[in-house]
Coordinates of C-alpha atoms and ligand atoms in Angstrom, one line a residue:
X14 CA -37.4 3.2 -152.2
X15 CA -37.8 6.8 -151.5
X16 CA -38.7 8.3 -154.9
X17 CA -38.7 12.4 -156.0
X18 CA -40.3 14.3 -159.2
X19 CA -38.5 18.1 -160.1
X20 CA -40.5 20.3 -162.1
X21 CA -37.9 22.0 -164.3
X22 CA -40.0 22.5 -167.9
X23 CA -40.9 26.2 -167.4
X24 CA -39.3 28.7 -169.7
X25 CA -38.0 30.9 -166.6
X26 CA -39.4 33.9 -168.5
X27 CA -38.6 36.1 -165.9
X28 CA -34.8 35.6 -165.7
X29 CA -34.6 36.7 -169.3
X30 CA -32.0 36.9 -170.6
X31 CA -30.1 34.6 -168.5
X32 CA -32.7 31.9 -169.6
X33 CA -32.7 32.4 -173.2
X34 CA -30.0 29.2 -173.7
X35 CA -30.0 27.7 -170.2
X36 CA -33.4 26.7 -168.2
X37 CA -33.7 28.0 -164.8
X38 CA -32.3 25.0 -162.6
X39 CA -29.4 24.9 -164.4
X40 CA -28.2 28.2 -163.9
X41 CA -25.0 28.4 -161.9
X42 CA -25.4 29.7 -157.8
X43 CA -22.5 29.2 -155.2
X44 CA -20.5 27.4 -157.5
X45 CA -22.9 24.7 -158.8
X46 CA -25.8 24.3 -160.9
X47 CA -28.9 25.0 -159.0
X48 CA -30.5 21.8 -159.5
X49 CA -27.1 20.0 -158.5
X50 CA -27.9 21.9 -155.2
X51 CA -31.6 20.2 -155.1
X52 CA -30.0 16.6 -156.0
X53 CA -28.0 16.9 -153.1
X54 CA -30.4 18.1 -150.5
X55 CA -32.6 15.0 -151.8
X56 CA -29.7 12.3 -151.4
X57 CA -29.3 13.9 -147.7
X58 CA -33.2 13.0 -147.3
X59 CA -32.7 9.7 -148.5
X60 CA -34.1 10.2 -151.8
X61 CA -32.9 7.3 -154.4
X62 CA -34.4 8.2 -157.6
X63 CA -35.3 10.9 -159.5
X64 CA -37.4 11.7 -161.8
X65 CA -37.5 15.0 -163.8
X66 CA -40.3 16.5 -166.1
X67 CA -38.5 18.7 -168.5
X68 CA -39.5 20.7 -171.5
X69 CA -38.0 23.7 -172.3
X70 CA -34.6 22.7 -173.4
X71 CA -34.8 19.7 -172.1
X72 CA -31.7 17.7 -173.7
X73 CA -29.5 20.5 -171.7
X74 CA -30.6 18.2 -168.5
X75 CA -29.2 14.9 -169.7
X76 CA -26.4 16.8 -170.8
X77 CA -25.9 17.9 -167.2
X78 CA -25.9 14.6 -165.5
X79 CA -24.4 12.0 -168.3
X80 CA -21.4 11.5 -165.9
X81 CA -23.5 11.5 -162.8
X82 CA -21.7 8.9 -161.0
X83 CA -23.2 9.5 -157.4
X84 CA -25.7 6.6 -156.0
X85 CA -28.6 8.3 -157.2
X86 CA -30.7 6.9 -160.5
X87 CA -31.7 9.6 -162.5
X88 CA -35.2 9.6 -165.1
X89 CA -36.0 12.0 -167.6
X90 CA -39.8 12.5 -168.7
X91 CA -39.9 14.9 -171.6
X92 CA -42.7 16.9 -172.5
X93 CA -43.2 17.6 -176.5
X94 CA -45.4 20.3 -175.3
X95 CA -45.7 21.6 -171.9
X96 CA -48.0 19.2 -169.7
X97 CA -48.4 22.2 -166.6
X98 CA -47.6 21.4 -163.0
X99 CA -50.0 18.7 -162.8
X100 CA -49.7 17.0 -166.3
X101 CA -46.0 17.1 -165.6
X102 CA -46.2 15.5 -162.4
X103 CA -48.8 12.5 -163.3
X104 CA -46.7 12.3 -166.6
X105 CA -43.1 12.0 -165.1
X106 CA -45.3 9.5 -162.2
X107 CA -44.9 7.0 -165.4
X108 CA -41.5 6.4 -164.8
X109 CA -41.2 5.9 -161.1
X110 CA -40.5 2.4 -160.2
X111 CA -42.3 1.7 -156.7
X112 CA -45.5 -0.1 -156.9
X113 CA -47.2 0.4 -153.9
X114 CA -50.3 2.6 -154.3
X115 CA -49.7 4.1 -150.9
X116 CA -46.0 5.2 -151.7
X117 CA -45.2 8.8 -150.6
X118 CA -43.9 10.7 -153.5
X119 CA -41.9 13.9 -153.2
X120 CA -42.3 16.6 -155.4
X121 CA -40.4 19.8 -155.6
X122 CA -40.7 23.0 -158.1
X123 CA -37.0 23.5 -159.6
X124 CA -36.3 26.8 -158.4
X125 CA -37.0 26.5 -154.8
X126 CA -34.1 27.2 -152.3
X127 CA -35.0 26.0 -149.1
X128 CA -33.6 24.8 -145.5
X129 CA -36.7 22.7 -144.9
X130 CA -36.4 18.8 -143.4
X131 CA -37.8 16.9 -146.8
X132 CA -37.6 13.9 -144.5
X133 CA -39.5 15.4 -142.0
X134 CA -42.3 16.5 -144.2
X135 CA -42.8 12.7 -145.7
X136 CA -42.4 11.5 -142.1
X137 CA -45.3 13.8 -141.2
X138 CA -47.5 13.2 -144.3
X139 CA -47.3 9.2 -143.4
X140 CA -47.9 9.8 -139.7
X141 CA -51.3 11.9 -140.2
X142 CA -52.3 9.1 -143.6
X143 CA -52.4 12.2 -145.8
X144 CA -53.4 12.3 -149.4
X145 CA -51.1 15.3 -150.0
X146 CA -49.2 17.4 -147.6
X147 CA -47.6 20.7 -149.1
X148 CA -45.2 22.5 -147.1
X149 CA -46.1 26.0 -146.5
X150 CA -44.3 29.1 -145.7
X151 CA -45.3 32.5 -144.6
X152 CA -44.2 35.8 -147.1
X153 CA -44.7 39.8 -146.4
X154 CA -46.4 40.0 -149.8
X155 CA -48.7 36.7 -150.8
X156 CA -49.9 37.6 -154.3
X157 CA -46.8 36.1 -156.5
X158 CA -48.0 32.4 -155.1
X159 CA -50.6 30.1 -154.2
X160 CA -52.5 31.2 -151.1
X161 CA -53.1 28.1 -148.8
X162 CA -55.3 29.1 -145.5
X163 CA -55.2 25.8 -142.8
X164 CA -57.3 25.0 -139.5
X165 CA -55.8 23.8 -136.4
X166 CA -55.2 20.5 -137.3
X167 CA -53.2 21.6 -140.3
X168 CA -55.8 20.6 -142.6
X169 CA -56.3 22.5 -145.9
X170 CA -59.1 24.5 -146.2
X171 CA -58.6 26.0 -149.7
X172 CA -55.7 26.8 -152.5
X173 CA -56.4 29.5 -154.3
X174 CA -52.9 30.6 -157.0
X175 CA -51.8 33.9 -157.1
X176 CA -55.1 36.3 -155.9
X177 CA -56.1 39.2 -158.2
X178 CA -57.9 41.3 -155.2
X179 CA -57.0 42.0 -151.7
X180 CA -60.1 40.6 -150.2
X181 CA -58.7 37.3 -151.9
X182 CA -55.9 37.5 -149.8
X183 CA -56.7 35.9 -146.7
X184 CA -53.5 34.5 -145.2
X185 CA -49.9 35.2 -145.7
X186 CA -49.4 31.2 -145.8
X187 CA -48.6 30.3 -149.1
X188 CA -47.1 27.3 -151.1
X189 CA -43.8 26.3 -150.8
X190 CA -43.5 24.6 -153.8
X191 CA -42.5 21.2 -152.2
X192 CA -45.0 18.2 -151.9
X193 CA -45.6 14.6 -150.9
X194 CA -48.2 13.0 -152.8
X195 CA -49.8 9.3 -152.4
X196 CA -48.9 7.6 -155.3
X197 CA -52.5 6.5 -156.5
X198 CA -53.7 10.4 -155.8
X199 CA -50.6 11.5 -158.7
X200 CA -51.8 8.8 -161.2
X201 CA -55.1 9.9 -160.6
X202 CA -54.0 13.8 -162.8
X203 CA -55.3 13.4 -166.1
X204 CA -51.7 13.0 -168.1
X205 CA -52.8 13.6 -171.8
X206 CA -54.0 17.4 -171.6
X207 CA -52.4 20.7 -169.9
X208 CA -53.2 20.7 -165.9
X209 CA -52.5 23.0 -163.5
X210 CA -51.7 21.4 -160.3
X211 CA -52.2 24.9 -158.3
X212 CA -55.7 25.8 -160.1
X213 CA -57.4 22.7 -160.8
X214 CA -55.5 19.4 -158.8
X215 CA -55.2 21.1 -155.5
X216 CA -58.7 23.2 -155.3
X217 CA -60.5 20.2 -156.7
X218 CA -59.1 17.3 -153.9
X219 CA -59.5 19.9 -151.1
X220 CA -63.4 20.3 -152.7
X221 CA -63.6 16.6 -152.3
X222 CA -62.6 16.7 -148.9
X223 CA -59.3 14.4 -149.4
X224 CA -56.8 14.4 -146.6
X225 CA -54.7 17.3 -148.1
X226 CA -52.5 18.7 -144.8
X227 CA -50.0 21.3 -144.9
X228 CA -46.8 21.7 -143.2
X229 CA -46.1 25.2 -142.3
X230 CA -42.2 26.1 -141.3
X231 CA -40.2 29.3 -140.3
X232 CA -37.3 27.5 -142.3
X233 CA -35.2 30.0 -144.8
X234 CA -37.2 30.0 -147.9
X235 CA -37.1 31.6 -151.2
X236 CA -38.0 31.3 -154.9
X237 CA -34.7 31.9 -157.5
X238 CA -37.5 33.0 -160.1
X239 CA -36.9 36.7 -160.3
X240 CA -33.6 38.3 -161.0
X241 CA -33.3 39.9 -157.4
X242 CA -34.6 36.8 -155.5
X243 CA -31.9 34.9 -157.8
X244 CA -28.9 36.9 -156.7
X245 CA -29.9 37.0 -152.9
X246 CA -30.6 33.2 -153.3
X247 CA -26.8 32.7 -154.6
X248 CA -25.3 35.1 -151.6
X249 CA -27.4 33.2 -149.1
X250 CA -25.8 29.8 -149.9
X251 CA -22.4 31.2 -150.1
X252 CA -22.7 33.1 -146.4
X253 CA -24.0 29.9 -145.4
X254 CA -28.1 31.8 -144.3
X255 CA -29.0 28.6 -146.0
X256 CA -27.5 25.2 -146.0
X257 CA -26.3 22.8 -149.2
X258 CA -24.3 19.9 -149.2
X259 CA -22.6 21.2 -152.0
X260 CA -21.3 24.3 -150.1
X261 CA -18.3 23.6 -147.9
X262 CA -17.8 26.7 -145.4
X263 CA -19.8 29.6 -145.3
X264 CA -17.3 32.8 -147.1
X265 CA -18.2 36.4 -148.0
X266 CA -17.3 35.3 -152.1
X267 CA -16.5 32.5 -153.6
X268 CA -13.7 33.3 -156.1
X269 CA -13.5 30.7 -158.6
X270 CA -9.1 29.9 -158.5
X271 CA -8.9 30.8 -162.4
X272 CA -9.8 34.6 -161.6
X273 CA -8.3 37.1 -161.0
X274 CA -8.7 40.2 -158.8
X275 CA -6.7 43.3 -157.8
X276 CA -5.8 43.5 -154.6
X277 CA -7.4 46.9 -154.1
X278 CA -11.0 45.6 -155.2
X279 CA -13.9 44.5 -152.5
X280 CA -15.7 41.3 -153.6
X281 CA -18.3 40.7 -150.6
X282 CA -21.6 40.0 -149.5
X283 CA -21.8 36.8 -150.6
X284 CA -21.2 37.4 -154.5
X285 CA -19.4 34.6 -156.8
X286 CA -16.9 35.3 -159.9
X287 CA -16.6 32.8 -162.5
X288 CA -13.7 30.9 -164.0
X289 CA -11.3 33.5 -165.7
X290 CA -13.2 36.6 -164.4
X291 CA -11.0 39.6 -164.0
X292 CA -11.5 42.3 -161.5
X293 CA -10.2 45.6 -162.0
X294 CA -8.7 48.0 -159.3
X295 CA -11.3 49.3 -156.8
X296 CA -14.0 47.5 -157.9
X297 CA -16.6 46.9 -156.2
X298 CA -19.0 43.7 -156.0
X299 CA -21.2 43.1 -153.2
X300 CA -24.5 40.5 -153.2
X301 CA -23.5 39.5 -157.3
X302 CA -23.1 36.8 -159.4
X303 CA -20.0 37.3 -162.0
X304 CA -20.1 35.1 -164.7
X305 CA -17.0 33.7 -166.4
X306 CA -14.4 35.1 -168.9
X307 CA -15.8 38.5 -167.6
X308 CA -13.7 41.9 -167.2
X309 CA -14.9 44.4 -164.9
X310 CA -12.5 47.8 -165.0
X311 CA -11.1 49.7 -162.2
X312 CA -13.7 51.5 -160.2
X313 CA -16.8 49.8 -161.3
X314 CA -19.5 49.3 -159.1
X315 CA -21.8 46.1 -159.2
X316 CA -24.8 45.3 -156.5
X317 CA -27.0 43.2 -156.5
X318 CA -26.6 41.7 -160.1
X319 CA -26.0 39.2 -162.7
X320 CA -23.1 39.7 -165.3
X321 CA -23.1 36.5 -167.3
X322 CA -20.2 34.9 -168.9
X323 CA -17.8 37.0 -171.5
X324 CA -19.2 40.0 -170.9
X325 CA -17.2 43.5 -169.9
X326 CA -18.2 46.3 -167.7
X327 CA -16.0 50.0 -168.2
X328 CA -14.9 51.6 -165.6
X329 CA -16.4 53.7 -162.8
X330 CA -19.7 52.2 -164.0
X331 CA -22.5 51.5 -161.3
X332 CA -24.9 48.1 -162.1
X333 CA -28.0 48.1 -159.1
X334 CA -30.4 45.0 -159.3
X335 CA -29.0 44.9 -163.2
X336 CA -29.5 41.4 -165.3
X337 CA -26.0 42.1 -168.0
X338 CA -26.8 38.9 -171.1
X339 CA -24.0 36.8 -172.0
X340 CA -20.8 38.4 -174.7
X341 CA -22.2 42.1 -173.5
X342 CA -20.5 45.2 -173.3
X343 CA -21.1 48.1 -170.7
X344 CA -18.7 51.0 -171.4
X345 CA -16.9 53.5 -168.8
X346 CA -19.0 55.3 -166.5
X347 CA -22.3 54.7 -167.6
X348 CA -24.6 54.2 -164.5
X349 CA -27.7 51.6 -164.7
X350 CA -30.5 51.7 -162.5
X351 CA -32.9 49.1 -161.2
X352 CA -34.9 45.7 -163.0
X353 CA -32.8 46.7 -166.5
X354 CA -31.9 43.8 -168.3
X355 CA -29.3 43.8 -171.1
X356 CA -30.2 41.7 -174.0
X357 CA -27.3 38.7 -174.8
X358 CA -24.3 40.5 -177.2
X359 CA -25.4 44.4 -176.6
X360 CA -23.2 46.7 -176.3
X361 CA -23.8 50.4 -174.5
X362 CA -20.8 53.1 -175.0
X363 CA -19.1 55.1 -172.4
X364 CA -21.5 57.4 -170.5
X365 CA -24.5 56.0 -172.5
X366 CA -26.5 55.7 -169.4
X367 CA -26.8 58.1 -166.1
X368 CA -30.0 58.1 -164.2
X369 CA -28.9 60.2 -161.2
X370 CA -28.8 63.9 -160.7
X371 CA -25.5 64.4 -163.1
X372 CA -26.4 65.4 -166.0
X373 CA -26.0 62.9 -169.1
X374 CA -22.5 64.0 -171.0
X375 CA -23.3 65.4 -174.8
X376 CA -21.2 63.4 -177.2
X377 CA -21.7 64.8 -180.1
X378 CA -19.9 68.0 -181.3
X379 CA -22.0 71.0 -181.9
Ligands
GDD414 N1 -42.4 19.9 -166.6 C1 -43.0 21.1 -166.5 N2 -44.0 21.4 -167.4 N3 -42.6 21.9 -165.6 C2 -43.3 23.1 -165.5 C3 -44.3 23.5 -166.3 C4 -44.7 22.5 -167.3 O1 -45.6 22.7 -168.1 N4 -44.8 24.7 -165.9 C5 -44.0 25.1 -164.9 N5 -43.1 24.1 -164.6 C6 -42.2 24.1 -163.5 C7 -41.2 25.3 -163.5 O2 -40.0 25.0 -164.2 C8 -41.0 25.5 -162.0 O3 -39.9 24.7 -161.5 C9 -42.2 25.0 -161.3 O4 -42.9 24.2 -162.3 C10 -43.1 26.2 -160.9 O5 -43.3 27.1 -161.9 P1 -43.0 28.6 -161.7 O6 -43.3 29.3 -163.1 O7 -41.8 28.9 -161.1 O8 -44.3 29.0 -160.8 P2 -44.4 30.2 -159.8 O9 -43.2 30.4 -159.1 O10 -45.1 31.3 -160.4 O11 -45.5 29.6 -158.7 C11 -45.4 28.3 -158.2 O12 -44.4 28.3 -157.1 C12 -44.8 29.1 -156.0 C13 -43.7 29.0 -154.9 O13 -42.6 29.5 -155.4 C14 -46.7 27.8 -157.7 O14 -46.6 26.4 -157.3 C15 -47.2 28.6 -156.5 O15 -48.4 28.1 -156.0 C16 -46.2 28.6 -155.4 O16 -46.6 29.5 -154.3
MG415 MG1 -41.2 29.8 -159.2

């Protein structure tokens, strides 16, 4: 039986506010919730059960899947207090239900989107008799992730996480995220203290000179964590630049069949609107996630951002690489630049915010 572990107890700090009430796999891209995306990619690979460490709100996750009825067994292994990567991943290895020592074990972080063969990886990690392979990809800029320099052979040669210098940063091949562990080298992770599997499980069985391999692919990769990556991550699986069994036919938006959108707007670039969205007259949203129950009014602008549900942008306002909370309101032409993030339930007034060369209007009377 082909087992998995997901790594889903982080707090997903960095896609406050969207994060404050949902964790990070569970918020909605093309359609679906992210994890749901995950689940299906792991059937595909022949994965039949699943196990997944969860912490930060973790009863949201049963919630999710308490009418999965899909041929998939589903285990939860919750975390009073965070384990880290690598007490999560020896703790949730408690509740898989092989026995062989040898058995490869997928593990995957929860918010990687990714076109890689998981088949192929535990294919290869059994063929070369490997004590861990990690799939690998290659980035412009290394430092956000775990730097993982290989020889010919593919062997590991060192896993240093996220270097502080520039001399540290020997390779632009990092960690994907995505693993396949022997079973007895995951029950060896101490389980009843914090343990990082990137700063002390990986450097220390490279140090040991374990057969730790990586896999290194041009596959389409990316890492929802940040607001920007989280928005192109949602457009990419709607244009179809990446596969998921969950997404039918590529289209330039999905348009959920409860909203509604003037015929004059331009919804594109791969951007989704929620259930009972309304779009205004000349609107428009390109490369964006619209959450449900929101109104955007005529001659708004939105790129590259996250509206979440029930909240209201004015008109003629412009939103660039802009995270909007949940039951917010953005009045008319207010113009908001780059990386701001609205708190849940604030509200700005008409013209509050301009940041290019127009001057700011002057609303009080002198
Ligand atoms: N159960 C549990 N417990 N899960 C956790 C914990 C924990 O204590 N801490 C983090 N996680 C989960 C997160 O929910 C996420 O799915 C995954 O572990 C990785 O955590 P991130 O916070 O997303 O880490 P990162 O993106 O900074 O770095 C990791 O991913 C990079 C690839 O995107 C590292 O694995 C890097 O080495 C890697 O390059
Ligand atoms: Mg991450």
């Amino acid at each position: 039986m082909q087992e998995a572990i997901i790594l889903v107890g982080g707090k997903g700090t960095r896609l406050r506010p969207l994060t404050n009430h949902t964790p990070k796999p569970l918020l909605n891209v093309a359609g679906s919730s992210f994890i749901r995306h995950q689940i299906a990619k792991l059937m595909d690979a022949g994965v039949e059960h699943v196990v997944f460490a969860t912490s930060y709100l973790a009863s949201l996750f049963e919630e999710e899947f308490k009418d999965f009825s899909q041929d998939l067994a589903i285990s939860y292994a919750v975390e009073e207090v965070p384990l880290g990567t690598g007490g999560a991943i020896r703790n949730a290895g408690r509740l898989l239900r092989g026995d062989s020592a040898d058995a490869p074990v997928l593990v995957l972080n929860g918010d990687i989107l990714s076109g890689v063969d998981l088949g192929g990886i535990v294919e290869l990690h059994e063929s070369r008799e490997a004590d861990v392979t990690l799939h690998l990809t290659r980035v412009p800029d290394p430092r956000a992730f775990g730097l993982v320099p290989t020889d010919e052979a593919g062997r590991v040669l060192s896993f240093l996480e996220k270097p502080k210098t520039t001399e540290e940063c020997v390779t632009d091949q990092i960690n994907a995220g995505c693993y396949v562990f022997r079973r007895s080298v995951l029950d060896a992770i101490p389980a009843d203290r914090e343990v990082s599997v990137e700063q002390e499980t990986f450097p220390q069985l490279v140090a040991a000179g374990r057969r730790v391999f990586g896999h290194t692919t041009e596959d389409y990769w990316r890492d929802l964590g940040t607001p920007l990556a989280f928005v192109h991550g949602s457009a990419d699986l709607v244009a179809g630049k990446v596969a998921s069994p969950l997404v039918d036919r590529p289209t330039d938006a999905l348009i959920h069949p409860t909203a509604v959108i003037d015929p004059t707007a331009r919804v594109t670039g791969g951007s989704t609107i929620g259930p009972h969205a309304v779009i205004g007259a000349r609107v428009v949203v390109n490369r964006s996630i619209i959450g449900g129950s929101v109104t955007v009014a005529e001659g708004a602008q939105i790129h590259e951002s996250v509206v979440d549900h029930d909240s209201s942008i004015g008109s003629e306002s412009i939103l660039r690489e802009v995270v909007v909370g949940c039951h917010s309101h953005v009045g008319a032409q207010n113009e908001l630049p780059a990386q701001l993030r609205l708190s849940c339930g604030i509200r700005i007034p008409a013209q509050g915010v301009r940041v290019s060369g127009t001057a700011a209007a002057c609303l009080t009377a002198h």
